[in-house]
Amino acid sequence: MGSLPLSALLSQALVAYTIEFDNEFEERAPHITTVGRRVSKRGKGPWLVSQVMWTNFIQHIEPKGTPVRALQARACLSEPGIKSRLHHLEWWKYLTFEPDPTDTRSKPRYRDLLVHLTPGGERSRDEWQALEGFVDKRWTKRFGKDVITRLQSSLRAIVAQEARHLPDYLPVVDYQTGLRATLVFSDEPSRGTEMRIERLDLSVLIARALLVLTLEFESESSVSLPISANVLRVIEQEGTCLRDLPRHGGVAKEGVAVAINFLKKNGLVTVGTDKLKLVRLTAKGRKACDEYGARLSRIEKRWVKSFGAKTIQALREALESMGEQTKKGKPPLALGLEPAPGAWRTVKPYVEQTEAILRDPREALPHYPMVLHRGGFPDGA
């Protein structure tokens, strides 16, 4: 495969971290899954969601309630964006709303409502809190202290310079924007952004660095990084069957469907009308695919100038070493990704992708997290 783009190395590390985190949470917390609406062995609870919902929203809800505007500022979202995210979390039984008792207006504004956790949301919060630092410790043991120290140091150098006030995880991307990372920075004071860089979890460091790169890429590109990396990249010269794109890109079919609609609408691909539904790049699509790789190369060169050659080299070497084959034949990146028996990643239609990741994570993990509204899972599931 040759050397992967830095964005892909960061993305695969973040997706692997999140899957490991999510697998552990699924085992610990009462929940309902989307697979046949099954109830977990720990009892009925909220709908199962991914780390992104905890990191960007739920962890910031105070015991006495938190105003919507504070969560909006922390997540760097527009009002429609925060409404959509909180609506889903309410629907999934994690939170409720009530007027601020100090607000004397007869009809309070949405942004002034207080957000509270439900009893199920509180139980989930306790399990998520218990997992803080869990994967970091596992990774230090698995990859070695030297690799993780170099990874943390290089990420901190990037985050300290460029990403202090970004959210702690990538945002959920919207269909109507072409899956772009759309952030809105508020004047509202945001608790938590002042946390010392040294105290941030590894996933936060990776996510913020990746988000810096994403914003830089998408400021120059009409095609978002999730679509470029996970769909445009894997369409072969002679065409690729639509049904094969999720497996090649490492993301769920729902995200691929949105991406193909965007690419087709903008004249970058054609889709056959027969049973195979062969997806082919147009001349415009081939140019966009070439520009995707060239743009990532230019960004990495700029990063070398901005952050220093030693920082970027240390970052790249640490990330690359995580996916190297060992004498036992299994890359360390694959360890920890095996779900428990009965977990949602062990059943159809997800088990095939799970097995592919365990065999070869470098080949099977997506080149960019596909964080959709369907619970925030980074492979779009």
JSON list of C-alpha atoms in Angstrom, two decimals, residues 69-79 111 162-169 171 181-190 193 208 211-212 215:
[
{"chain": "A", "resi": 69, "resn": "ARG", "atom": "CA", "xyz": [-26.20, 27.33, 24.96]},
{"chain": "A", "resi": 70, "resn": "ALA", "atom": "CA", "xyz": [-23.29, 25.98, 27.05]},
{"chain": "A", "resi": 71, "resn": "LEU", "atom": "CA", "xyz": [-23.38, 22.59, 25.31]},
{"chain": "A", "resi": 72, "resn": "GLN", "atom": "CA", "xyz": [-23.68, 24.37, 21.97]},
{"chain": "A", "resi": 73, "resn": "ALA", "atom": "CA", "xyz": [-20.56, 26.45, 22.70]},
{"chain": "A", "resi": 74, "resn": "ARG", "atom": "CA", "xyz": [-18.59, 23.43, 23.90]},
{"chain": "A", "resi": 75, "resn": "ALA", "atom": "CA", "xyz": [-19.45, 21.40, 20.80]},
{"chain": "A", "resi": 76, "resn": "CYS", "atom": "CA", "xyz": [-18.93, 24.40, 18.44]},
{"chain": "A", "resi": 77, "resn": "LEU", "atom": "CA", "xyz": [-22.30, 23.89, 16.74]},
{"chain": "A", "resi": 78, "resn": "SER", "atom": "CA", "xyz": [-24.95, 26.11, 15.19]},
{"chain": "A", "resi": 79, "resn": "GLU", "atom": "CA", "xyz": [-28.38, 26.22, 16.82]},
{"chain": "A", "resi": 111, "resn": "ARG", "atom": "CA", "xyz": [-30.81, 27.90, 23.99]},
{"chain": "A", "resi": 162, "resn": "GLU", "atom": "CA", "xyz": [-3.78, 25.15, 16.75]},
{"chain": "A", "resi": 163, "resn": "ALA", "atom": "CA", "xyz": [-6.59, 23.34, 18.56]},
{"chain": "A", "resi": 164, "resn": "ARG", "atom": "CA", "xyz": [-7.08, 24.50, 22.15]},
{"chain": "A", "resi": 165, "resn": "HIS", "atom": "CA", "xyz": [-10.69, 25.55, 21.58]},
{"chain": "A", "resi": 166, "resn": "LEU", "atom": "CA", "xyz": [-11.88, 22.80, 19.29]},
{"chain": "A", "resi": 167, "resn": "PRO", "atom": "CA", "xyz": [-14.36, 20.15, 20.50]},
{"chain": "A", "resi": 168, "resn": "ASP", "atom": "CA", "xyz": [-12.95, 16.98, 22.03]},
{"chain": "A", "resi": 169, "resn": "TYR", "atom": "CA", "xyz": [-14.14, 14.73, 19.21]},
{"chain": "A", "resi": 171, "resn": "PRO", "atom": "CA", "xyz": [-18.49, 16.59, 14.95]},
{"chain": "A", "resi": 181, "resn": "ALA", "atom": "CA", "xyz": [-16.87, 19.37, 9.38]},
{"chain": "A", "resi": 182, "resn": "THR", "atom": "CA", "xyz": [-18.99, 22.43, 10.10]},
{"chain": "A", "resi": 183, "resn": "LEU", "atom": "CA", "xyz": [-18.09, 24.30, 13.29]},
{"chain": "A", "resi": 184, "resn": "VAL", "atom": "CA", "xyz": [-19.52, 27.51, 14.73]},
{"chain": "A", "resi": 185, "resn": "PHE", "atom": "CA", "xyz": [-17.51, 29.30, 17.39]},
{"chain": "A", "resi": 186, "resn": "SER", "atom": "CA", "xyz": [-19.54, 31.10, 20.04]},
{"chain": "A", "resi": 187, "resn": "ASP", "atom": "CA", "xyz": [-18.79, 34.02, 22.34]},
{"chain": "A", "resi": 188, "resn": "GLU", "atom": "CA", "xyz": [-20.44, 32.00, 25.12]},
{"chain": "A", "resi": 189, "resn": "PRO", "atom": "CA", "xyz": [-17.88, 30.96, 27.78]},
{"chain": "A", "resi": 190, "resn": "SER", "atom": "CA", "xyz": [-17.17, 27.26, 27.38]},
{"chain": "A", "resi": 193, "resn": "THR", "atom": "CA", "xyz": [-11.55, 24.20, 26.91]},
{"chain": "A", "resi": 208, "resn": "ARG", "atom": "CA", "xyz": [-8.29, 17.66, 17.68]},
{"chain": "A", "resi": 211, "resn": "LEU", "atom": "CA", "xyz": [-9.88, 18.18, 13.03]},
{"chain": "A", "resi": 212, "resn": "VAL", "atom": "CA", "xyz": [-7.20, 20.83, 12.41]},
{"chain": "A", "resi": 215, "resn": "LEU", "atom": "CA", "xyz": [-10.57, 22.11, 8.40]}
]
